[in-house]
Amino acid sequence: MRPRNDPAQYDDLVAEWWRPRGAFAALHWLAVARAQLVPPATGMPLLLDLACGGGLLAPHLLAPHLAGYRHVGVDIGDLATQVAREHGVTTVRGDVLRLPVRDVCADVVVAGEILEHVTDLELAVSEAIRVLKPGGTLVCDTLADTWLCRLLLVTLAERLPFVPKGIHDGALFVDPARLRALCQERGVDLAINGLRPRVRDVLRWVVHQREDVRMVSSRWTGAVYQGVGVKR
Ligand SMILES: C[S@@+](CC[C@H](N)C(=O)[O-])C[C@H]1O[C@@H](n2cnc3c(N)ncnc32)[C@H](O)[C@@H]1O
């Protein structure tokens, strides 16, 4: 049994990345909602996908208005980056707390489901914004630092057979107001909204009548939420 929030767990789960009903099913649903915040590509802009995992964002960047992006992913996991490469992502192995990327090079920085895994949120936000060009867009989604989120996504979720045990450490969950303040201090005004799965889709997914679940935007940011902002 690995320690809670150990990134090596993703190596153990490498076969799960692209299974629509596997351990990372919800990450597929979130990738759709994330892509909706990415601005249209003009020219060949660089999209830096922090903690890209198995590259689940890749198919969504094939939409006609996003197809111009050069999709570069950074992840600490060797096996995850291999999987992402197989799905068309150019990958770099690295830590989001010390990005192996030069300043102001990215047109879009995406940080999907990583901020709740880092031990130094301030440094992760600083790094994400350091590499973003002025006028570039930051897109992120993460889990809220609330007791309800910990109850739903750690205590209860980990009782489900398909949810990996110990994948999250609730102590690292992210307060939306703090995230907004950290971004604002570094030049990005983040607009935040909550996300929840559409209940009807979940029920149909459970009985195998659907292969995906749509996420619905909401004002309540007490569990899963996403943010988007442009760097001044
Ligand atoms: C929940 S997954 C999210 C993957 C992807 N963003 C997605 O939404 O499909 C978290 C990912 O973060 C990576 N990770 C964890 N800590 C990291 C760090 N300090 N630097 C870079 N990657 C990290 C893991 O290897 C894993 O691929």
Short mmCIF file of N, CA and C in Angstrom, two decimals, residues 14 28 67 82 84 91 102 104 106 109 115-116 125-126 136 143 150 161 176 188 194 198 200 206 212 216:
data_model
loop_
_atom_site.label_atom_id
_atom_site.label_comp_id
_atom_site.label_asym_id
_atom_site.label_seq_id
_atom_site.Cartn_x
_atom_site.Cartn_y
_atom_site.Cartn_z
N VAL A 14 -1.46 2.65 -14.63
CA VAL A 14 -1.22 3.13 -16.00
C VAL A 14 -2.21 2.58 -17.02
N HIS A 28 -12.02 11.84 -17.62
CA HIS A 28 -12.48 12.01 -19.01
C HIS A 28 -13.61 13.03 -19.06
N ALA A 67 -7.83 23.05 -33.07
CA ALA A 67 -6.90 22.11 -33.72
C ALA A 67 -5.52 22.71 -33.96
N GLN A 82 4.46 8.46 -21.20
CA GLN A 82 4.51 7.52 -22.35
C GLN A 82 3.13 7.36 -22.97
N ALA A 84 0.60 9.46 -22.73
CA ALA A 84 0.20 10.72 -23.36
C ALA A 84 0.84 10.85 -24.75
N THR A 91 5.60 15.36 -24.82
CA THR A 91 5.68 15.34 -23.35
C THR A 91 7.08 15.67 -22.84
N ARG A 102 10.81 27.52 -20.09
CA ARG A 102 11.24 28.91 -19.89
C ARG A 102 10.06 29.84 -19.61
N VAL A 104 7.33 32.84 -19.81
CA VAL A 104 6.41 33.44 -20.79
C VAL A 104 6.46 32.78 -22.19
N ALA A 106 4.09 30.11 -23.02
CA ALA A 106 2.84 29.40 -23.35
C ALA A 106 1.69 30.38 -23.61
N VAL A 109 -2.06 27.87 -20.46
CA VAL A 109 -1.58 26.90 -19.47
C VAL A 109 -2.81 26.24 -18.86
N LEU A 115 -3.79 20.77 -8.81
CA LEU A 115 -3.52 21.68 -7.69
C LEU A 115 -3.84 21.02 -6.35
N GLU A 116 -4.79 20.08 -6.34
CA GLU A 116 -5.14 19.39 -5.09
C GLU A 116 -4.15 18.27 -4.74
N VAL A 125 1.11 27.68 -8.42
CA VAL A 125 0.44 28.78 -9.12
C VAL A 125 1.49 29.72 -9.72
N SER A 126 2.53 30.01 -8.95
CA SER A 126 3.60 30.89 -9.46
C SER A 126 4.22 30.32 -10.73
N GLY A 136 -2.09 35.57 -22.30
CA GLY A 136 -2.38 34.13 -22.37
C GLY A 136 -3.42 33.73 -21.33
N LEU A 143 -10.22 20.47 -6.63
CA LEU A 143 -11.19 20.05 -5.61
C LEU A 143 -11.15 21.03 -4.44
N ARG A 150 -14.36 16.54 0.97
CA ARG A 150 -13.57 15.42 1.53
C ARG A 150 -14.47 14.21 1.77
N PRO A 161 -15.83 0.48 -5.81
CA PRO A 161 -14.80 -0.47 -6.24
C PRO A 161 -13.85 0.10 -7.29
N PRO A 176 -11.21 27.92 -3.03
CA PRO A 176 -11.32 28.74 -4.24
C PRO A 176 -10.92 30.20 -4.03
N VAL A 188 -3.36 37.25 -12.80
CA VAL A 188 -4.47 36.57 -13.49
C VAL A 188 -5.73 36.70 -12.64
N GLY A 194 -18.47 26.32 -10.20
CA GLY A 194 -18.52 24.94 -9.75
C GLY A 194 -18.83 24.01 -10.92
N ARG A 198 -23.91 15.58 -14.36
CA ARG A 198 -25.36 15.56 -14.59
C ARG A 198 -25.91 14.24 -14.03
N ARG A 200 -28.66 12.55 -14.28
CA ARG A 200 -29.26 11.61 -15.23
C ARG A 200 -28.19 10.82 -16.01
N VAL A 206 -24.13 4.30 -15.03
CA VAL A 206 -24.08 3.16 -14.11
C VAL A 206 -24.74 1.92 -14.74
N ASP A 212 -20.34 8.19 -21.29
CA ASP A 212 -19.72 9.37 -20.69
C ASP A 212 -20.76 10.08 -19.81
N VAL A 216 -21.92 19.73 -15.47
CA VAL A 216 -22.77 20.91 -15.53
C VAL A 216 -22.11 22.00 -14.71
#
